[in-house]
Amino acid sequence: MSALSGAALVLFYLLCALGLIMSVLFRGKYGSLAIAWFGTLCSITMMGAAGLRLASGVDSHLNLWTLNGFGTLSLHLDALSAIFLFTGGLIYFSCCIFAPDYLAHYTKERYSAGSYAVLHFGLMASVVSILTAGDGLTFLIAWECMSILCYLLVNYEQEPDADLSAGYIMLAMSEAGFLAIVIAFLIAAHVAGGYSFAMLRAAHFSHVALWGVFLLGFFGFGVKAGLVPVNFWLPRSYTASPSIFIPVFAGVTLNLGFYGILRLNADLAPPSGVGPGVLALVVGAVTALVGILYATTENDLKKMLAHSSIENAGIIVAGIGAFLVFRNSGNAIPAALALTAALYHMLNHSTYKALLYQGAGNIEAATGTRDMDQLGGLIRSMPALSVVFLAGCLAIAAVPPFNGFVSEWLTLQTFLRSALLSSPAVKIVFALSGAILALTAALAVTCFVKTYAMSFLGIPRSSWSFNGSEFSRKPRFSLTLLAVACILLGVLPTYVIPALNLAVEPLAGSSASASLIPPFFTATEANRQLPPAFVADFNNLGAQTGAHWLPGRGLVILLRGGEQNPVVFAMSPSYSIIALGILLFVTWFIITRLTRRRAVVKSEVWAGGIPNLLPEMTYTATGFSNPVRVVFQAIFRPNIVEDTRETVAVHFRTAIRRRRDETHLVDRLFFHPVGASVNAAAKLLAGMHHGKLNAYVAYVIGFLILVLFLYRVT
């Protein structure tokens, strides 16, 4: 089986090369079809290689080339790589399906499908190379290729008046992060004596070296993950990217930041002590709160989803931080739970964010706008899109039985296990971070209630919305696939967690599957994995329902405690959706029974005596989110640049105009002060260039005296 997963990787690279060649050779419609077909085959191969590795439990290793002084370049597919590889394959599969529909306009304009294919397949190959790299040099080469290709894809649609600053800012931040990652690997390789991941795992690092590797790696990978304060590039780049690429941006390349943090700081050079984990926990919680605050107050669909990606990145990194704290404090089971929750949320976020971004792209294509203040009433003109988009909104808002609920619930429940820690200070950090994440979850509901209601419900608030039309068959299949995945990941977590556990157990030192999913279906008299009294009590609650026809270990997620507290927490989304279905059926039955003899009368809607309800009279997205702006005024701190009032006869006010200029929190607290300091230093240095020869000679003599003094002291 391991040989098959290795063969699948080789087949993937061959398909990438063949797809690139075919897309370049064929022009127009056939070039777009080549991208779609070969891209789909590549994504299926990615999922196949990952599935074979998870099914076999055996790693695959491929040696590539040997470089003098650097060792052997290699690919290595383990369980952690397989989880991220399968997620990336799923997102790529959903995007490649409707590639011909989206790429059609490229063939009509000055763009070439062949040039897009070079970037498309190149990025796929670099992503897979990052996830399967078996040494530091292969990882760094693939990472740099990925960064450059992302920049080229962001700026692919180069209109004559286009603003290319988003791509340049992203490239600059990516290179800064890459430099930090290179230094981290150089430090680790210097201690280990080589770049091979096996040598890095076996090396003995000092405490100072581990801190240096962690800080550099956390910063470098945090840039790609969109963590505060190095995430200011992300909303701009997402908005400027082609619509077909944004789901890959949010669901594939964003995950590379999480993968890098886990690979370097949890696998190759795991830090000692709880300090690094606490830092990651705090940064993750703050990132989540800042992201959802700006998402809630943003009216541009794509920018709102970009800020939401920052929020979800914060939740994932907070889970990784909790994992590091629990593992380094000797609590293996909570560490396994925290890492399981983080990986589950990574998978969930990729799924529903790809769904929402593809839906937003369809909305923009149909209406010509992304402004929610201008939308409304799309449920009438785009009913199929409204259904799948609603599924994505419910999933990202963590509403059961969708997938976002499971991972966020597991994350918050894991935070409650901080009671096992001995340090009061760390317990306080967990309590505050948990409260921030709970507030984040509440604001996420507000954000996506606004998103769906202002876009699809009510009446159109502009003429753009009247141009909306239903999307075609291929995008419909892609979005439906992602919506179904959101439901299945939400109602069948007992089948997802064992797969994630294959990557969790080697890192955490404990089995999340054994801790979270009691073996109700497999518990027998001869195989007493649970106490008989415990099993009997849960059997009375229906734990064995479906034991004869459902595979697996049960449908209940439950964490067992001691004798005094046998159940720490428990839930079952599988049973919850059954109960919800029964309640909805009973409600429908009662209502139809009570109203079946009543005639349905249709009449005009009464609107307070107004003959016609005008779009200007309806609620807008700005008005919906205004309470959040008011409550969190201290964070947003907007500058009022216009505040005018028009009145009739002084007493009767007819119009109030207020325009605000908002500066992002990260810019205000970090980059503006840094920029001001750099400008001040530059002015000081500029004053030294006055053209006086005697002063220049004095500078040289002073510098030489300083060097001689330092040399004497050392």
XYZ file of C-alpha atoms in Angstrom:
714
model
C 0.000 0.000 0.000
C 2.877 2.393 0.759
C 4.265 1.658 -2.713
C 0.883 2.612 -4.163
C 0.848 5.972 -2.376
C 4.374 6.647 -3.666
C 3.291 5.683 -7.174
C 0.325 8.033 -6.835
C 2.709 10.893 -6.073
C 4.773 10.107 -9.176
C 1.573 9.925 -11.226
C 0.535 13.327 -9.850
C 3.704 15.025 -11.088
C 3.363 13.344 -14.492
C -0.238 14.556 -14.786
C 0.826 18.086 -13.846
C 3.482 18.087 -16.561
C 1.132 16.573 -19.135
C -1.650 18.999 -18.257
C 0.702 21.959 -18.587
C 1.918 20.780 -22.000
C -1.580 20.078 -23.304
C -2.898 23.439 -22.068
C -0.079 25.294 -23.807
C -0.439 23.354 -27.064
C -4.201 23.776 -27.332
C -5.714 27.241 -27.469
C -9.089 28.700 -26.687
C -11.795 26.406 -25.365
C -9.664 23.274 -25.635
C -6.914 24.807 -23.537
C -9.446 25.549 -20.786
C -10.779 21.992 -21.027
C -7.233 20.643 -20.656
C -6.770 22.682 -17.471
C -10.077 21.384 -16.117
C -9.568 17.721 -17.004
C -5.942 17.393 -15.975
C -6.468 19.586 -12.917
C -9.319 17.318 -11.844
C -7.174 14.221 -12.393
C -4.340 15.785 -10.391
C -6.674 16.610 -7.496
C -8.096 13.079 -7.511
C -4.534 11.729 -7.448
C -3.749 13.982 -4.467
C -6.725 12.612 -2.550
C -5.868 9.081 -3.660
C -2.266 9.289 -2.431
C -3.432 10.720 0.888
C -6.163 8.096 1.257
C -3.749 5.242 0.525
C -1.330 6.538 3.167
C -4.068 6.875 5.792
C -5.474 3.434 4.960
C -2.122 1.641 5.037
C -0.557 3.415 8.003
C 2.850 3.150 6.284
C 4.868 6.173 5.134
C 6.098 6.551 1.548
C 9.595 7.832 0.806
C 11.124 8.860 -2.528
C 14.730 10.009 -2.978
C 15.177 12.579 -5.755
C 18.709 13.965 -6.158
C 21.840 14.186 -4.047
C 23.507 17.607 -3.786
C 27.039 17.869 -2.464
C 27.039 19.655 0.868
C 23.271 19.616 1.243
C 22.339 15.943 1.311
C 19.634 14.161 -0.642
C 16.466 15.867 -1.805
C 13.537 13.625 -0.977
C 9.769 13.341 -0.671
C 8.161 11.736 2.353
C 4.416 11.176 2.801
C 3.321 10.610 6.392
C -0.043 10.963 8.154
C 0.270 14.708 8.822
C 1.144 15.347 5.177
C -1.761 13.134 4.087
C -4.351 15.138 6.073
C -3.309 18.407 4.435
C -2.849 16.746 1.046
C -6.374 15.304 1.070
C -7.816 18.697 2.049
C -5.939 20.423 -0.748
C -7.055 17.809 -3.261
C -10.702 18.276 -2.274
C -10.535 22.057 -2.749
C -8.653 21.789 -6.039
C -11.209 19.238 -7.264
C -14.093 21.625 -6.579
C -12.303 24.486 -8.368
C -11.135 22.541 -11.435
C -14.644 21.304 -12.217
C -15.921 24.700 -13.345
C -12.595 26.009 -14.707
C -13.835 26.048 -18.354
C -16.791 28.279 -17.443
C -14.556 30.752 -15.660
C -11.621 30.651 -18.086
C -13.880 31.232 -21.090
C -13.493 35.006 -20.846
C -9.686 34.695 -20.884
C -9.797 33.301 -24.413
C -11.888 36.277 -25.537
C -9.534 38.871 -24.066
C -5.776 39.359 -24.128
C -5.204 36.560 -21.613
C -4.025 33.080 -22.496
C -5.286 29.891 -20.923
C -1.826 28.458 -21.487
C -0.146 31.085 -19.321
C -2.706 30.458 -16.601
C -2.025 26.709 -16.886
C 1.684 27.257 -16.180
C 0.817 29.038 -12.943
C -2.010 26.645 -12.069
C -0.095 23.382 -12.413
C 3.100 24.930 -11.080
C 1.302 25.934 -7.895
C -0.264 22.482 -7.539
C 3.151 20.841 -7.849
C 4.768 23.243 -5.368
C 1.972 22.720 -2.809
C 2.332 18.936 -3.004
C 6.123 19.266 -2.787
C 5.814 21.347 0.388
C 3.449 18.861 1.996
C 5.594 15.852 1.063
C 9.084 17.317 1.479
C 11.407 14.960 3.357
C 14.196 17.470 3.978
C 14.618 21.144 4.669
C 16.105 22.087 1.304
C 13.251 20.544 -0.692
C 10.801 22.274 1.605
C 12.442 25.685 1.181
C 12.713 25.417 -2.621
C 9.054 24.399 -2.920
C 7.994 27.149 -0.494
C 9.727 29.864 -2.506
C 8.187 28.562 -5.738
C 4.764 28.623 -4.086
C 5.224 32.224 -2.909
C 6.267 33.482 -6.349
C 3.451 31.625 -8.124
C 0.892 33.006 -5.664
C 2.129 36.524 -6.423
C 1.844 35.926 -10.178
C -1.685 34.529 -9.796
C -2.811 37.460 -7.638
C -1.691 39.885 -10.348
C -2.769 37.700 -13.254
C -5.651 39.914 -14.348
C -3.544 42.968 -15.202
C -5.901 45.632 -16.413
C -4.329 48.872 -17.672
C -5.574 50.793 -14.611
C -5.228 47.914 -12.138
C -3.688 48.464 -8.717
C -0.829 45.976 -8.459
C 0.107 46.968 -4.906
C -1.811 44.014 -3.389
C 0.461 41.519 -5.133
C 3.624 43.453 -4.314
C 2.690 43.737 -0.633
C 1.916 40.018 -0.489
C 5.233 39.183 -2.168
C 7.167 41.450 0.210
C 5.551 39.863 3.273
C 6.024 36.380 1.846
C 9.734 37.029 1.310
C 10.109 38.413 4.824
C 8.450 35.295 6.201
C 10.550 33.089 3.928
C 13.738 34.690 5.220
C 12.695 33.899 8.792
C 11.906 30.289 7.811
C 15.315 29.914 6.116
C 17.124 31.140 9.242
C 15.067 28.765 11.402
C 16.020 25.800 9.206
C 19.670 26.909 9.135
C 19.771 26.954 12.935
C 18.109 23.549 13.124
C 20.341 22.071 10.410
C 23.466 23.437 12.120
C 22.543 21.624 15.333
C 21.424 18.430 13.561
C 24.285 18.322 11.086
C 22.026 18.067 8.037
C 18.748 19.074 6.452
C 17.053 15.667 6.511
C 13.867 15.644 8.576
C 14.979 12.377 10.189
C 18.228 14.041 11.346
C 16.333 17.069 12.642
C 14.014 14.856 14.703
C 16.977 13.027 16.236
C 18.925 16.208 17.083
C 19.299 17.542 20.630
C 18.561 21.274 20.689
C 19.405 23.675 23.468
C 16.649 25.706 25.073
C 17.846 28.893 23.378
C 18.007 27.205 19.960
C 14.470 25.840 20.365
C 13.162 29.305 21.208
C 14.952 30.790 18.216
C 13.590 28.135 15.844
C 10.093 28.549 17.260
C 9.981 32.349 17.046
C 11.423 32.467 13.538
C 9.224 29.644 12.294
C 6.106 30.981 13.969
C 6.650 34.395 12.395
C 7.520 33.026 8.963
C 4.635 30.581 8.765
C 2.353 33.042 10.551
C 2.675 35.385 7.577
C 1.179 32.737 5.296
C -1.453 31.795 7.907
C -2.582 35.422 8.269
C -1.829 35.916 11.962
C -1.809 39.276 13.747
C 0.146 41.485 13.201
C 1.423 40.230 9.810
C -1.954 39.708 8.134
C -2.618 43.135 6.624
C -1.746 41.819 3.153
C -4.378 39.095 3.139
C -7.673 41.000 2.515
C -6.089 43.063 -0.258
C -4.620 40.042 -2.030
C -7.823 38.013 -1.758
C -9.829 40.812 -3.309
C -7.384 41.325 -6.175
C -7.104 37.611 -7.058
C -9.045 35.920 -9.886
C -12.256 34.368 -8.555
C -11.181 30.866 -9.595
C -7.997 31.163 -7.532
C -9.400 32.591 -4.284
C -10.812 29.235 -3.032
C -7.334 27.747 -3.535
C -5.844 30.734 -1.751
C -8.158 30.336 1.254
C -8.487 26.550 1.319
C -5.037 25.322 0.260
C -2.169 27.825 0.496
C -3.451 29.301 3.776
C -3.207 25.806 5.294
C 0.482 25.672 4.431
C 1.106 28.111 7.272
C -0.520 25.729 9.769
C 1.346 22.795 8.257
C 4.659 24.619 8.582
C 4.030 25.477 12.240
C 3.147 21.871 13.042
C 5.941 20.335 10.994
C 8.715 22.547 12.343
C 7.517 23.400 15.836
C 5.650 20.224 16.771
C 7.527 17.546 14.858
C 11.084 18.473 13.865
C 12.113 20.818 16.687
C 9.348 20.789 19.324
C 9.858 23.524 21.919
C 10.347 22.779 25.606
C 8.206 24.410 28.269
C 4.770 25.984 27.958
C 5.942 29.445 26.865
C 5.780 28.886 23.073
C 2.348 27.296 23.376
C 1.045 30.192 25.454
C 2.364 32.654 22.874
C 0.659 30.766 20.039
C -2.552 30.576 22.082
C -2.649 34.325 22.738
C -1.756 35.262 19.151
C -4.414 32.883 17.840
C -7.148 34.224 20.121
C -6.333 37.875 19.307
C -6.194 37.067 15.583
C -9.607 35.410 15.752
C -11.202 38.386 17.498
C -9.655 41.008 15.222
C -10.583 39.012 12.130
C -14.243 38.558 13.029
C -14.656 42.200 14.136
C -13.547 43.499 10.763
C -15.496 40.770 8.963
C -18.696 41.767 10.762
C -18.357 45.421 9.778
C -17.206 44.798 6.185
C -19.764 45.125 3.376
C -17.635 43.834 0.488
C -18.312 40.095 0.154
C -14.765 39.085 -0.723
C -13.123 41.331 1.871
C -15.551 40.055 4.501
C -14.642 36.451 3.675
C -10.939 37.351 3.785
C -11.271 38.770 7.294
C -13.255 35.664 8.198
C -10.313 33.549 7.025
C -8.137 35.486 9.465
C -10.630 34.672 12.222
C -10.597 30.955 11.430
C -6.809 30.967 11.191
C -6.751 32.369 14.713
C -8.994 29.568 15.986
C -6.746 26.928 14.399
C -3.542 28.442 15.790
C -5.150 28.815 19.221
C -5.853 25.069 19.105
C -2.232 24.409 18.113
C -1.072 26.588 21.011
C -3.274 24.647 23.434
C -1.808 21.421 22.049
C 1.752 22.631 22.700
C 0.891 23.728 26.241
C -0.805 20.459 27.147
C 1.913 18.300 25.578
C 4.781 20.130 27.261
C 3.008 20.023 30.621
C 2.535 16.241 30.503
C -1.188 16.132 29.654
C -1.206 13.868 26.622
C -4.968 13.314 26.275
C -5.930 17.041 26.266
C -3.024 17.635 23.857
C -4.483 15.057 21.485
C -7.927 16.637 21.788
C -6.564 20.129 21.054
C -4.633 19.031 17.970
C -7.624 17.033 16.729
C -9.827 20.102 17.072
C -7.269 22.258 15.217
C -6.924 19.807 12.304
C -10.693 19.305 12.160
C -11.239 23.057 11.995
C -8.607 23.350 9.273
C -10.496 20.787 7.196
C -13.839 22.437 7.919
C -12.622 25.929 7.125
C -11.200 24.850 3.785
C -14.510 23.241 2.849
C -16.970 25.974 3.715
C -14.676 28.835 2.746
C -14.204 27.370 -0.742
C -17.992 27.076 -0.968
C -18.562 30.681 0.101
C -15.867 32.119 -2.154
C -17.198 30.265 -5.172
C -20.675 31.497 -4.274
C -19.405 35.062 -3.935
C -17.777 34.761 -7.355
C -21.094 33.670 -8.871
C -22.873 36.579 -7.182
C -20.361 39.072 -8.556
C -20.579 37.564 -12.045
C -24.393 37.713 -12.011
C -24.900 41.139 -10.427
C -21.686 43.033 -11.153
C -21.167 44.013 -7.513
C -19.870 42.611 -4.224
C -21.325 45.371 -2.058
C -23.964 43.916 0.274
C -25.541 47.367 0.616
C -26.380 47.095 -3.093
C -27.587 43.481 -3.090
C -30.776 41.878 -1.816
C -33.521 39.610 -3.113
C -31.150 37.155 -4.812
C -33.101 34.219 -3.411
C -35.701 34.850 -6.133
C -33.339 35.092 -9.088
C -30.728 32.581 -7.843
C -32.637 30.022 -5.716
C -30.154 27.150 -6.127
C -27.209 29.336 -5.162
C -29.160 30.648 -2.171
C -29.540 27.102 -0.801
C -25.865 26.116 -1.024
C -24.704 29.548 0.145
C -26.980 29.207 3.177
C -25.319 25.875 3.958
C -21.926 27.595 3.868
C -23.117 30.433 6.114
C -24.568 28.016 8.669
C -21.375 25.945 8.594
C -19.014 28.875 9.137
C -21.293 30.275 11.840
C -20.892 26.940 13.702
C -24.590 26.131 13.654
C -25.343 22.418 14.160
C -25.559 20.027 12.420
C -22.963 21.578 10.084
C -19.242 20.938 10.343
C -18.128 24.218 11.884
C -20.007 23.387 15.066
C -18.071 20.172 15.736
C -14.577 21.641 15.530
C -15.403 24.850 17.427
C -17.227 22.849 20.114
C -14.218 20.549 20.480
C -11.889 23.556 20.688
C -13.867 25.240 23.469
C -14.290 21.959 25.354
C -10.547 21.387 25.144
C -9.907 24.809 26.643
C -11.973 23.771 29.669
C -9.446 20.989 30.274
C -6.987 23.700 31.352
C -8.169 22.854 34.871
C -5.638 20.010 34.696
C -2.743 22.485 34.435
C -0.760 23.410 37.537
C 0.187 27.001 36.682
C -2.443 29.608 37.718
C -1.065 32.097 35.195
C -1.480 29.643 32.316
C -5.001 28.835 33.521
C -5.868 32.540 33.385
C -4.508 32.764 29.839
C -6.674 29.800 28.837
C -9.733 31.344 30.478
C -9.269 34.683 28.728
C -8.507 33.038 25.385
C -11.559 30.809 25.739
C -13.731 33.841 26.467
C -12.335 35.609 23.392
C -13.066 32.582 21.204
C -16.600 32.350 22.617
C -17.134 36.027 21.753
C -15.676 35.332 18.317
C -18.184 32.522 17.766
C -21.076 34.816 18.700
C -19.872 37.565 16.370
C -19.483 34.997 13.563
C -23.207 34.269 13.807
C -23.944 38.000 13.546
C -21.572 38.348 10.599
C -23.102 35.609 8.487
C -26.686 36.389 9.388
C -25.925 39.792 7.915
C -24.186 38.264 4.909
C -27.034 35.982 3.927
C -29.908 38.288 4.852
C -28.514 41.369 3.143
C -27.532 39.465 -0.005
C -30.398 37.058 -0.580
C -33.425 38.217 1.413
C -35.619 41.295 1.199
C -35.916 43.346 -1.949
C -33.104 44.430 -4.303
C -31.493 47.656 -3.115
C -30.101 48.579 -6.540
C -30.621 47.880 -10.211
C -27.622 45.537 -10.226
C -29.526 42.846 -8.366
C -32.160 42.622 -11.080
C -29.531 41.260 -13.461
C -28.981 38.168 -11.329
C -29.356 34.823 -13.066
C -28.904 31.225 -11.980
C -25.460 29.689 -12.340
C -24.638 26.865 -14.762
C -24.458 23.117 -14.169
C -20.726 22.702 -13.441
C -20.509 25.374 -10.721
C -23.761 24.002 -9.316
C -22.204 20.534 -8.987
C -19.069 21.969 -7.374
C -20.996 24.009 -4.820
C -23.376 21.154 -4.076
C -20.412 18.852 -3.495
C -18.925 21.270 -0.967
C -22.293 21.799 0.746
C -22.756 18.028 1.112
C -19.216 17.794 2.495
C -20.094 20.450 5.096
C -23.074 18.367 6.232
C -21.222 15.036 6.248
C -18.288 16.467 8.197
C -20.822 17.795 10.676
C -22.954 14.709 11.231
C -20.266 12.002 10.976
C -17.411 13.259 13.164
C -16.874 9.789 14.644
C -15.562 8.713 11.234
C -13.436 11.838 10.692
C -11.686 11.858 14.075
C -10.073 8.388 13.657
C -8.566 9.539 10.356
C -7.210 12.702 11.957
C -5.948 10.628 14.877
C -3.424 8.958 12.571
C -1.590 12.298 12.431
C -2.402 13.341 16.003
C -1.196 10.301 17.929
C 2.493 10.447 16.848
C 2.699 14.143 17.774
C 0.614 14.151 20.964
C 1.658 10.774 22.337
C -1.958 9.806 22.957
C -4.908 8.598 20.899
C -7.670 11.147 20.432
C -9.853 8.480 18.871
C -9.619 6.198 21.910
C -10.277 9.142 24.216
C -13.092 10.808 22.290
C -15.004 8.023 20.568
C -15.878 5.249 23.020
C -16.012 1.820 21.315
C -19.710 1.260 21.920
C -20.145 -0.780 18.757
C -17.100 -2.948 19.477
C -17.528 -3.361 23.251
C -18.371 -6.990 24.087
C -18.078 -9.273 27.067
C -14.777 -10.585 25.702
C -13.497 -7.129 24.852
C -14.219 -4.891 27.810
C -12.694 -1.604 26.763
C -15.252 0.270 28.867
C -16.614 -0.458 32.354
C -19.808 -2.584 32.104
C -21.890 -0.165 34.196
C -20.739 2.739 32.037
C -21.674 0.888 28.845
C -25.044 -0.104 30.266
C -25.949 3.486 31.157
C -25.091 4.746 27.679
C -26.814 1.840 26.005
C -29.999 3.031 27.692
C -29.427 6.388 25.998
C -29.102 4.745 22.564
C -25.318 4.466 22.223
C -25.643 1.060 20.517
C -28.248 2.248 18.000
C -27.096 1.104 14.570
C -24.499 -1.330 15.899
C -25.575 -4.041 13.462
C -25.490 -1.977 10.284
C -23.138 0.979 10.904
C -19.351 0.557 10.732
C -17.026 2.273 13.153
C -16.956 2.775 16.882
C -20.222 4.581 17.548
C -21.939 7.882 16.880
C -21.208 9.640 20.183
C -18.262 11.955 20.852
C -17.574 11.558 24.541
C -14.624 12.192 26.824
C -14.548 9.878 29.810
C -13.302 11.034 33.172
C -12.860 9.327 36.523
C -15.329 7.526 38.755
C -16.696 10.721 40.297
C -17.014 12.430 36.911
C -17.458 9.611 34.379
C -18.470 11.924 31.490
C -16.532 15.135 30.993
C -18.479 16.145 27.874
C -20.536 14.384 25.237
C -22.430 15.133 22.044
C -23.752 13.329 18.983
C -24.379 15.360 15.822
C -25.569 12.147 14.163
C -28.442 11.755 16.612
C -29.005 15.522 16.722
C -29.845 15.714 13.024
C -32.300 12.826 13.450
C -33.980 14.631 16.339
C -34.024 17.869 14.336
C -35.611 16.077 11.380
C -38.313 14.606 13.623
C -39.083 18.016 15.149
C -39.340 19.636 11.730
C -41.625 16.880 10.483
C -43.890 17.134 13.539
C -44.048 20.931 13.152
C -44.871 20.639 9.455
C -47.520 17.988 10.144
C -49.245 20.038 12.850
C -49.259 23.226 10.779
C -50.603 21.500 7.671
C -53.301 19.768 9.732
C -54.420 23.011 11.344
C -54.424 25.028 8.117
C -55.545 22.513 5.504
C -59.173 23.713 5.544
C -58.280 27.393 5.440
C -58.160 29.171 2.130
C -54.915 30.918 1.322
C -55.472 34.575 0.477
C -52.726 36.609 -1.164
C -52.715 40.381 -0.802
C -50.312 43.257 -0.878
C -47.917 43.595 2.033
C -48.835 46.429 4.376
C -45.822 48.742 4.810
C -46.975 51.308 7.364
C -49.307 53.026 4.973
C -46.617 53.547 2.316
C -47.828 52.627 -1.179
C -44.500 51.119 -2.245
C -41.554 50.094 -0.093
C -38.534 51.735 -1.700
C -35.050 50.185 -1.541
C -33.821 53.253 0.366
C -36.229 52.405 3.180
C -34.920 48.896 3.802
C -32.265 47.747 6.239
C -28.726 47.746 4.869
C -25.635 45.762 5.763
C -24.088 48.916 7.205
C -27.068 49.458 9.486
C -27.109 45.812 10.558
C -23.467 45.848 11.677
C -23.506 49.364 13.149
C -24.086 48.137 16.750
C -20.832 46.193 16.510
C -19.044 49.357 15.374
C -20.467 51.263 18.331
C -19.700 48.605 20.958
C -16.130 48.113 19.723
C -15.480 51.778 18.991
C -12.264 51.653 21.034
C -10.829 49.052 18.648
C -11.959 50.558 15.351
C -11.286 54.215 16.321
C -12.515 55.747 13.038
C -11.691 59.286 11.938
C -14.749 61.344 11.001
C -13.771 63.174 7.815
C -17.264 64.491 7.003
C -20.202 65.260 9.288
C -22.834 67.446 7.619
C -26.536 68.002 8.312
C -29.147 69.499 6.006
C -32.200 71.129 7.556
C -35.336 72.918 6.476
C -36.162 76.071 8.417
C -33.449 75.157 10.929
C -35.691 72.774 12.880
C -36.459 69.969 10.394
C -33.532 67.741 9.539
C -33.671 66.210 6.047
C -30.298 64.509 5.685
C -27.257 63.556 7.723
C -24.037 62.653 5.950
C -21.180 61.145 7.889
C -18.120 59.667 6.239
C -15.475 57.856 8.242
C -11.894 57.006 7.418
C -10.988 53.796 9.243
C -7.413 52.705 9.847
C -6.959 49.005 10.516
C -5.963 48.112 14.056
C -2.758 46.384 12.915
C -1.715 49.368 10.801
C -2.459 51.778 13.617
C -0.647 49.886 16.384
C 2.250 48.311 14.478
C 3.061 49.527 11.000
C 2.346 53.237 11.304
C 4.635 53.591 14.382
C 7.314 51.512 12.643
C 6.990 53.619 9.506
C 7.213 56.828 11.524
C 10.367 55.583 13.293
C 11.992 54.623 9.995
C 11.175 58.032 8.491
C 12.590 59.789 11.551
C 15.805 57.758 11.338
C 16.028 58.455 7.616
C 15.680 62.216 8.199
C 18.378 62.042 10.860
C 20.730 60.228 8.525
C 19.844 62.568 5.672
C 20.980 65.490 7.809
C 24.467 64.017 7.895
C 24.784 64.407 4.107
C 25.635 68.116 4.080
C 28.672 68.031 1.766
C 31.291 69.167 4.329
C 34.520 67.202 3.884
C 35.797 67.769 7.434
C 32.623 66.262 8.890
C 32.942 63.168 6.669
C 36.554 62.691 7.856
C 35.320 63.015 11.447
C 32.714 60.290 10.783
C 35.420 57.905 9.546
C 37.766 58.632 12.452
C 34.934 58.240 14.963
C 33.900 54.903 13.458
C 37.507 53.622 13.572
C 37.822 54.648 17.211
C 34.582 52.795 17.992
C 35.802 49.630 16.223
C 39.162 49.718 18.076
C 37.375 50.203 21.385
C 35.010 47.284 20.799
C 37.909 45.099 19.676
C 39.821 46.017 22.832
C 36.871 45.268 25.079
C 36.127 41.878 23.513
